[in-house]
Amino acid sequence: MEKEVMSSLKMAGNILCSASSFIRKCIFGDLRVGPIPNHIAFIMDGNRRYAKKQKLSHDGAAGGGGRYDAGFWALMVMLLYCQELGVKYITAYAFSIDNFKRKPEEVESLMASMLEKFHLLDILVKRLAVRVHFVGNLELLSNELRASAMELMEATAAYSKSVLTICIAYTSRDEILHAVRESCEQKRIDLEFDNDDDNEIKLMKVEKNMYMAVAPDPDIIIRTGGENRLSNFLLWQSCWSHLHSMWVLWPEIGVWNLVFAILNFQRNKTYHLEMRKKEKEL
């Protein structure tokens, strides 16, 4: 009797899953009638509030899974949805340089969780043919974490179906400072060896030295958790990006949240195109 019940429940679950998949495909098909963003960036806010709400510890001891696990799987789900929609570039703000100011045990727990998730990420992105970039001041990471990040980037370098950029040990101010320093050093070397007689540093050179030079400027920046600020994220690249804030906490983000963000983007697409066109003309 118990086996029959379990079998029936499994069958019902499969039917519901199939129905949900069919509905999602229909919705995505309708969305694709309009312009689909090429690049969506996520500010993954609300993990700590989610942990408090679910009574989870930092290391996930309560209930066998923590906020870092839930946040990771939320990102994987968004990656799948974006790939299904045809969004090629996905960027996630995973860890700010400012987050190093948190309690040492919390930072240590997060770093350990990241290292664990890198192994899972390696398996998932290879199956999905996703190229992975880690951008930020990676020198601030532990040797083990930095080595794992480099290995994953090398292992996925040949993939091109989607591009997942994870901003870790990142702030936009640090990125801009890094780009200016690199540009100045390159100009000094050029002048020293008479490779360039122009003392001016071009804007294009600075942009090439940005951490985020690996991806085009984002079309949409989505922030969960109800806040309306960028929090030192992609300040240089977000000039004409559509900003979309939602109250849902990051681990709870779902397909409908993504759909509404894209619909909002499509409604304002003409304005953003005109602004970018004017910028290019200047």
mmCIF file of C-alpha atoms in Angstrom:
data_model
loop_
_atom_site.group_PDB
_atom_site.id
_atom_site.type_symbol
_atom_site.label_atom_id
_atom_site.label_comp_id
_atom_site.label_asym_id
_atom_site.label_seq_id
_atom_site.Cartn_x
_atom_site.Cartn_y
_atom_site.Cartn_z
ATOM 1 C CA MET A 1 0.000 0.000 0.000
ATOM 2 C CA GLU A 2 2.802 2.391 0.940
ATOM 3 C CA LYS A 3 4.575 1.732 -2.393
ATOM 4 C CA GLU A 4 1.361 2.461 -4.301
ATOM 5 C CA VAL A 5 0.897 5.760 -2.452
ATOM 6 C CA MET A 6 4.493 6.805 -3.106
ATOM 7 C CA SER A 7 4.154 5.832 -6.759
ATOM 8 C CA SER A 8 0.949 7.876 -7.081
ATOM 9 C CA LEU A 9 2.561 10.871 -5.410
ATOM 10 C CA LYS A 10 5.556 10.622 -7.734
ATOM 11 C CA MET A 11 3.274 10.411 -10.763
ATOM 12 C CA ALA A 12 1.278 13.432 -9.582
ATOM 13 C CA GLY A 13 4.504 15.337 -9.031
ATOM 14 C CA ASN A 14 5.691 14.528 -12.551
ATOM 15 C CA ILE A 15 2.363 15.666 -14.014
ATOM 16 C CA LEU A 16 2.521 18.960 -12.078
ATOM 17 C CA CYS A 17 6.138 19.456 -13.130
ATOM 18 C CA SER A 18 5.247 18.828 -16.785
ATOM 19 C CA ALA A 19 2.304 21.232 -16.576
ATOM 20 C CA SER A 20 4.500 23.887 -14.973
ATOM 21 C CA SER A 21 7.150 23.396 -17.666
ATOM 22 C CA PHE A 22 4.507 23.678 -20.416
ATOM 23 C CA ILE A 23 3.093 26.904 -18.936
ATOM 24 C CA ARG A 24 6.581 28.367 -18.575
ATOM 25 C CA LYS A 25 7.449 27.534 -22.185
ATOM 26 C CA CYS A 26 4.250 29.217 -23.363
ATOM 27 C CA ILE A 27 5.025 32.349 -21.318
ATOM 28 C CA PHE A 28 8.623 32.431 -22.534
ATOM 29 C CA GLY A 29 7.394 32.029 -26.091
ATOM 30 C CA ASP A 30 5.205 35.110 -25.673
ATOM 31 C CA LEU A 31 8.104 37.037 -24.115
ATOM 32 C CA ARG A 32 10.332 36.234 -27.075
ATOM 33 C CA VAL A 33 7.926 38.102 -29.354
ATOM 34 C CA GLY A 34 9.382 41.260 -27.819
ATOM 35 C CA PRO A 35 13.046 42.223 -27.318
ATOM 36 C CA ILE A 36 14.962 39.861 -25.042
ATOM 37 C CA PRO A 37 17.795 41.388 -22.992
ATOM 38 C CA ASN A 38 21.277 40.282 -23.911
ATOM 39 C CA HIS A 39 22.621 40.741 -20.383
ATOM 40 C CA ILE A 40 20.889 40.552 -16.995
ATOM 41 C CA ALA A 41 22.767 41.333 -13.781
ATOM 42 C CA PHE A 42 21.522 40.316 -10.327
ATOM 43 C CA ILE A 43 22.149 41.964 -6.964
ATOM 44 C CA MET A 44 21.387 38.975 -4.758
ATOM 45 C CA ASP A 45 20.047 40.724 -1.671
ATOM 46 C CA GLY A 46 18.030 39.224 1.158
ATOM 47 C CA ASN A 47 20.037 36.106 2.071
ATOM 48 C CA ARG A 48 20.447 37.057 5.736
ATOM 49 C CA ARG A 49 16.778 37.988 6.090
ATOM 50 C CA TYR A 50 15.864 34.675 4.461
ATOM 51 C CA ALA A 51 18.086 32.820 6.951
ATOM 52 C CA LYS A 52 16.412 34.609 9.861
ATOM 53 C CA LYS A 53 12.976 33.917 8.413
ATOM 54 C CA GLN A 54 13.748 30.205 7.956
ATOM 55 C CA LYS A 55 15.747 29.980 11.224
ATOM 56 C CA LEU A 56 18.865 28.859 9.411
ATOM 57 C CA SER A 57 22.368 29.161 10.834
ATOM 58 C CA HIS A 58 25.254 30.610 8.824
ATOM 59 C CA ASP A 59 26.581 27.152 8.089
ATOM 60 C CA GLY A 60 23.166 25.742 7.280
ATOM 61 C CA ALA A 61 23.015 23.481 10.342
ATOM 62 C CA ALA A 62 19.275 23.962 10.818
ATOM 63 C CA GLY A 63 17.244 21.791 8.532
ATOM 64 C CA GLY A 64 20.228 20.504 6.547
ATOM 65 C CA GLY A 65 20.608 23.527 4.306
ATOM 66 C CA GLY A 66 21.614 27.144 4.813
ATOM 67 C CA ARG A 67 21.025 30.473 3.192
ATOM 68 C CA TYR A 68 24.129 30.007 1.044
ATOM 69 C CA ASP A 69 22.692 26.754 -0.349
ATOM 70 C CA ALA A 70 19.341 28.397 -1.079
ATOM 71 C CA GLY A 71 21.031 31.416 -2.666
ATOM 72 C CA PHE A 72 23.227 29.200 -4.853
ATOM 73 C CA TRP A 73 20.309 27.176 -6.176
ATOM 74 C CA ALA A 74 18.313 30.361 -6.803
ATOM 75 C CA LEU A 75 21.171 31.530 -9.042
ATOM 76 C CA MET A 76 21.246 28.194 -10.878
ATOM 77 C CA VAL A 77 17.497 28.398 -11.494
ATOM 78 C CA MET A 78 17.840 31.946 -12.860
ATOM 79 C CA LEU A 79 20.712 30.758 -15.081
ATOM 80 C CA LEU A 80 18.491 27.999 -16.495
ATOM 81 C CA TYR A 81 15.577 30.368 -17.098
ATOM 82 C CA CYS A 82 17.817 32.970 -18.740
ATOM 83 C CA GLN A 83 19.386 30.358 -20.992
ATOM 84 C CA GLU A 84 15.934 29.068 -21.968
ATOM 85 C CA LEU A 85 14.835 32.621 -22.790
ATOM 86 C CA GLY A 86 17.935 33.362 -24.855
ATOM 87 C CA VAL A 87 19.675 35.739 -22.445
ATOM 88 C CA LYS A 88 23.358 35.106 -23.144
ATOM 89 C CA TYR A 89 25.069 37.051 -20.343
ATOM 90 C CA ILE A 90 24.189 36.636 -16.657
ATOM 91 C CA THR A 91 26.085 38.455 -13.916
ATOM 92 C CA ALA A 92 25.742 37.898 -10.173
ATOM 93 C CA TYR A 93 26.989 40.141 -7.358
ATOM 94 C CA ALA A 94 28.148 37.371 -5.028
ATOM 95 C CA PHE A 95 30.478 39.067 -2.557
ATOM 96 C CA SER A 96 31.445 42.703 -2.073
ATOM 97 C CA ILE A 97 34.827 43.829 -0.765
ATOM 98 C CA ASP A 98 32.808 45.592 1.944
ATOM 99 C CA ASN A 99 31.497 42.191 3.084
ATOM 100 C CA PHE A 100 34.954 41.399 4.457
ATOM 101 C CA LYS A 101 34.031 43.822 7.262
ATOM 102 C CA ARG A 102 31.434 41.381 8.583
ATOM 103 C CA LYS A 103 32.108 39.100 11.557
ATOM 104 C CA PRO A 104 35.142 36.871 10.857
ATOM 105 C CA GLU A 105 33.192 33.655 11.463
ATOM 106 C CA GLU A 106 30.519 34.721 8.969
ATOM 107 C CA VAL A 107 33.111 35.574 6.300
ATOM 108 C CA GLU A 108 34.920 32.283 6.938
ATOM 109 C CA SER A 109 31.657 30.349 6.639
ATOM 110 C CA LEU A 110 30.789 32.075 3.376
ATOM 111 C CA MET A 111 34.242 31.417 1.883
ATOM 112 C CA ALA A 112 34.018 27.735 2.833
ATOM 113 C CA SER A 113 30.556 27.549 1.276
ATOM 114 C CA MET A 114 31.818 29.201 -1.914
ATOM 115 C CA LEU A 115 34.601 26.648 -2.242
ATOM 116 C CA GLU A 116 32.073 23.852 -1.859
ATOM 117 C CA LYS A 117 29.738 25.434 -4.432
ATOM 118 C CA PHE A 118 32.554 25.791 -6.979
ATOM 119 C CA HIS A 119 32.605 21.989 -7.335
ATOM 120 C CA LEU A 120 28.848 21.869 -7.888
ATOM 121 C CA LEU A 121 29.059 24.793 -10.290
ATOM 122 C CA ASP A 122 31.748 22.990 -12.272
ATOM 123 C CA ILE A 123 29.405 20.059 -12.917
ATOM 124 C CA LEU A 124 26.345 22.171 -13.729
ATOM 125 C CA VAL A 125 27.926 24.712 -16.089
ATOM 126 C CA LYS A 126 29.669 22.008 -18.102
ATOM 127 C CA ARG A 127 26.342 20.285 -18.698
ATOM 128 C CA LEU A 128 24.797 23.592 -19.765
ATOM 129 C CA ALA A 129 27.828 24.705 -21.851
ATOM 130 C CA VAL A 130 28.192 27.886 -19.788
ATOM 131 C CA ARG A 131 31.416 29.881 -19.674
ATOM 132 C CA VAL A 132 32.246 31.186 -16.194
ATOM 133 C CA HIS A 133 34.149 34.338 -15.293
ATOM 134 C CA PHE A 134 35.100 35.412 -11.777
ATOM 135 C CA VAL A 135 35.762 39.149 -11.635
ATOM 136 C CA GLY A 136 36.926 41.423 -8.855
ATOM 137 C CA ASN A 137 40.025 41.807 -6.724
ATOM 138 C CA LEU A 138 40.715 38.071 -6.598
ATOM 139 C CA GLU A 139 43.963 38.668 -4.695
ATOM 140 C CA LEU A 140 41.802 39.230 -1.616
ATOM 141 C CA LEU A 141 40.620 35.599 -1.733
ATOM 142 C CA SER A 142 42.388 32.678 -0.112
ATOM 143 C CA ASN A 143 44.888 30.804 -2.280
ATOM 144 C CA GLU A 144 42.628 27.749 -2.400
ATOM 145 C CA LEU A 145 39.532 29.707 -3.396
ATOM 146 C CA ARG A 146 41.407 31.750 -6.007
ATOM 147 C CA ALA A 147 42.967 28.595 -7.494
ATOM 148 C CA SER A 148 39.538 26.932 -7.732
ATOM 149 C CA ALA A 149 38.130 30.003 -9.456
ATOM 150 C CA MET A 150 40.980 30.036 -11.984
ATOM 151 C CA GLU A 151 40.559 26.322 -12.674
ATOM 152 C CA LEU A 152 36.831 26.726 -13.309
ATOM 153 C CA MET A 153 37.417 29.646 -15.682
ATOM 154 C CA GLU A 154 39.986 27.639 -17.626
ATOM 155 C CA ALA A 155 37.766 24.539 -17.719
ATOM 156 C CA THR A 156 34.821 26.464 -19.214
ATOM 157 C CA ALA A 157 36.776 28.779 -21.542
ATOM 158 C CA ALA A 158 35.629 26.911 -24.657
ATOM 159 C CA TYR A 159 31.902 27.180 -23.874
ATOM 160 C CA SER A 160 29.830 29.914 -25.455
ATOM 161 C CA LYS A 161 26.126 29.063 -25.087
ATOM 162 C CA SER A 162 25.873 31.348 -22.055
ATOM 163 C CA VAL A 163 28.314 33.435 -20.027
ATOM 164 C CA LEU A 164 28.004 33.561 -16.242
ATOM 165 C CA THR A 165 30.053 36.293 -14.558
ATOM 166 C CA ILE A 166 30.365 36.085 -10.783
ATOM 167 C CA CYS A 167 31.518 39.277 -9.054
ATOM 168 C CA ILE A 168 33.472 38.259 -5.987
ATOM 169 C CA ALA A 169 35.641 40.531 -3.815
ATOM 170 C CA TYR A 170 34.219 43.254 -6.026
ATOM 171 C CA THR A 171 33.111 46.858 -5.765
ATOM 172 C CA SER A 172 32.637 49.237 -8.655
ATOM 173 C CA ARG A 173 34.946 51.841 -7.093
ATOM 174 C CA ASP A 174 37.714 49.267 -6.832
ATOM 175 C CA GLU A 175 37.089 48.242 -10.447
ATOM 176 C CA ILE A 176 37.362 51.833 -11.706
ATOM 177 C CA LEU A 177 40.490 52.462 -9.634
ATOM 178 C CA HIS A 178 42.038 49.250 -11.002
ATOM 179 C CA ALA A 179 41.190 50.226 -14.605
ATOM 180 C CA VAL A 180 42.685 53.719 -14.233
ATOM 181 C CA ARG A 181 45.863 52.375 -12.622
ATOM 182 C CA GLU A 182 46.311 49.746 -15.351
ATOM 183 C CA SER A 183 45.675 52.318 -18.084
ATOM 184 C CA CYS A 184 48.226 54.724 -16.576
ATOM 185 C CA GLU A 185 50.824 51.976 -16.271
ATOM 186 C CA GLN A 186 50.281 50.879 -19.877
ATOM 187 C CA LYS A 187 50.583 54.484 -21.047
ATOM 188 C CA ARG A 188 53.806 54.924 -19.050
ATOM 189 C CA ILE A 189 55.312 51.830 -20.682
ATOM 190 C CA ASP A 190 54.230 52.965 -24.164
ATOM 191 C CA LEU A 191 55.808 56.379 -23.649
ATOM 192 C CA GLU A 192 58.964 54.921 -22.170
ATOM 193 C CA PHE A 193 59.532 52.682 -25.187
ATOM 194 C CA ASP A 194 58.351 55.285 -27.717
ATOM 195 C CA ASN A 195 55.366 53.157 -28.738
ATOM 196 C CA ASP A 196 53.017 56.114 -28.385
ATOM 197 C CA ASP A 197 53.521 59.864 -28.682
ATOM 198 C CA ASP A 198 50.072 60.733 -27.343
ATOM 199 C CA ASN A 199 49.967 61.528 -23.614
ATOM 200 C CA GLU A 200 46.191 61.194 -23.435
ATOM 201 C CA ILE A 201 44.564 58.061 -22.022
ATOM 202 C CA LYS A 202 41.566 57.128 -24.143
ATOM 203 C CA LEU A 203 38.235 56.114 -22.659
ATOM 204 C CA MET A 204 38.349 52.872 -24.642
ATOM 205 C CA LYS A 205 41.615 51.912 -22.922
ATOM 206 C CA VAL A 206 40.089 52.436 -19.486
ATOM 207 C CA GLU A 207 37.047 50.338 -20.389
ATOM 208 C CA LYS A 208 39.250 47.510 -21.658
ATOM 209 C CA ASN A 209 40.909 47.374 -18.237
ATOM 210 C CA MET A 210 37.626 47.063 -16.353
ATOM 211 C CA TYR A 211 36.991 43.747 -14.611
ATOM 212 C CA MET A 212 33.650 43.626 -16.458
ATOM 213 C CA ALA A 213 35.229 43.959 -19.907
ATOM 214 C CA VAL A 214 34.330 40.266 -20.280
ATOM 215 C CA ALA A 215 30.669 41.168 -20.893
ATOM 216 C CA PRO A 216 28.633 43.950 -22.533
ATOM 217 C CA ASP A 217 26.880 46.521 -20.346
ATOM 218 C CA PRO A 218 23.802 45.026 -18.647
ATOM 219 C CA ASP A 219 20.371 45.646 -20.150
ATOM 220 C CA ILE A 220 18.663 44.952 -16.819
ATOM 221 C CA ILE A 221 19.940 45.071 -13.245
ATOM 222 C CA ILE A 222 17.613 43.170 -10.940
ATOM 223 C CA ARG A 223 17.842 43.703 -7.187
ATOM 224 C CA THR A 224 15.937 41.528 -4.743
ATOM 225 C CA GLY A 225 15.192 42.371 -1.113
ATOM 226 C CA GLY A 226 13.283 45.601 -1.710
ATOM 227 C CA GLU A 227 16.223 48.020 -1.871
ATOM 228 C CA ASN A 228 16.561 50.570 -4.696
ATOM 229 C CA ARG A 229 20.322 51.187 -4.673
ATOM 230 C CA LEU A 230 23.207 49.730 -6.667
ATOM 231 C CA SER A 231 25.446 49.220 -3.609
ATOM 232 C CA ASN A 232 28.699 49.869 -5.484
ATOM 233 C CA PHE A 233 27.806 47.437 -8.288
ATOM 234 C CA LEU A 234 28.442 48.153 -11.995
ATOM 235 C CA LEU A 235 28.356 51.931 -11.506
ATOM 236 C CA TRP A 236 30.359 52.440 -14.706
ATOM 237 C CA GLN A 237 28.357 49.974 -16.816
ATOM 238 C CA SER A 238 24.816 50.791 -15.645
ATOM 239 C CA CYS A 239 24.482 54.206 -17.294
ATOM 240 C CA TRP A 240 21.566 53.127 -19.511
ATOM 241 C CA SER A 241 20.574 49.906 -17.763
ATOM 242 C CA HIS A 242 16.987 49.283 -16.752
ATOM 243 C CA LEU A 243 16.884 49.008 -12.945
ATOM 244 C CA HIS A 244 14.299 46.658 -11.481
ATOM 245 C CA SER A 245 13.815 46.276 -7.728
ATOM 246 C CA MET A 246 11.617 43.564 -6.196
ATOM 247 C CA TRP A 247 10.579 42.834 -2.628
ATOM 248 C CA VAL A 248 11.158 39.087 -2.851
ATOM 249 C CA LEU A 249 14.258 37.836 -1.018
ATOM 250 C CA TRP A 250 16.958 36.384 -3.264
ATOM 251 C CA PRO A 251 16.566 32.686 -2.280
ATOM 252 C CA GLU A 252 12.815 33.004 -2.990
ATOM 253 C CA ILE A 253 13.097 34.520 -6.480
ATOM 254 C CA GLY A 254 11.038 32.663 -9.071
ATOM 255 C CA VAL A 255 10.080 32.589 -12.713
ATOM 256 C CA TRP A 256 7.305 35.173 -12.331
ATOM 257 C CA ASN A 257 9.736 37.696 -10.844
ATOM 258 C CA LEU A 258 11.989 37.286 -13.868
ATOM 259 C CA VAL A 259 9.049 37.526 -16.275
ATOM 260 C CA PHE A 260 7.814 40.799 -14.741
ATOM 261 C CA ALA A 261 11.322 42.287 -14.856
ATOM 262 C CA ILE A 262 11.654 41.471 -18.569
ATOM 263 C CA LEU A 263 8.160 42.776 -19.342
ATOM 264 C CA ASN A 264 9.068 46.028 -17.587
ATOM 265 C CA PHE A 265 12.284 46.180 -19.620
ATOM 266 C CA GLN A 266 10.387 45.601 -22.872
ATOM 267 C CA ARG A 267 7.987 48.403 -22.032
ATOM 268 C CA ASN A 268 10.910 50.821 -21.571
ATOM 269 C CA LYS A 269 13.150 49.409 -24.307
ATOM 270 C CA THR A 270 12.645 52.299 -26.761
ATOM 271 C CA TYR A 271 13.838 54.884 -24.231
ATOM 272 C CA HIS A 272 17.020 52.970 -23.400
ATOM 273 C CA LEU A 273 17.808 52.413 -27.084
ATOM 274 C CA GLU A 274 17.441 56.112 -27.822
ATOM 275 C CA MET A 275 19.741 57.038 -24.927
ATOM 276 C CA ARG A 276 22.431 54.595 -26.054
ATOM 277 C CA LYS A 277 22.129 55.838 -29.634
ATOM 278 C CA LYS A 278 22.634 59.450 -28.493
ATOM 279 C CA GLU A 279 25.636 58.413 -26.406
ATOM 280 C CA LYS A 280 27.275 56.746 -29.427
ATOM 281 C CA GLU A 281 26.621 59.796 -31.585
ATOM 282 C CA LEU A 282 28.448 61.965 -29.032
#
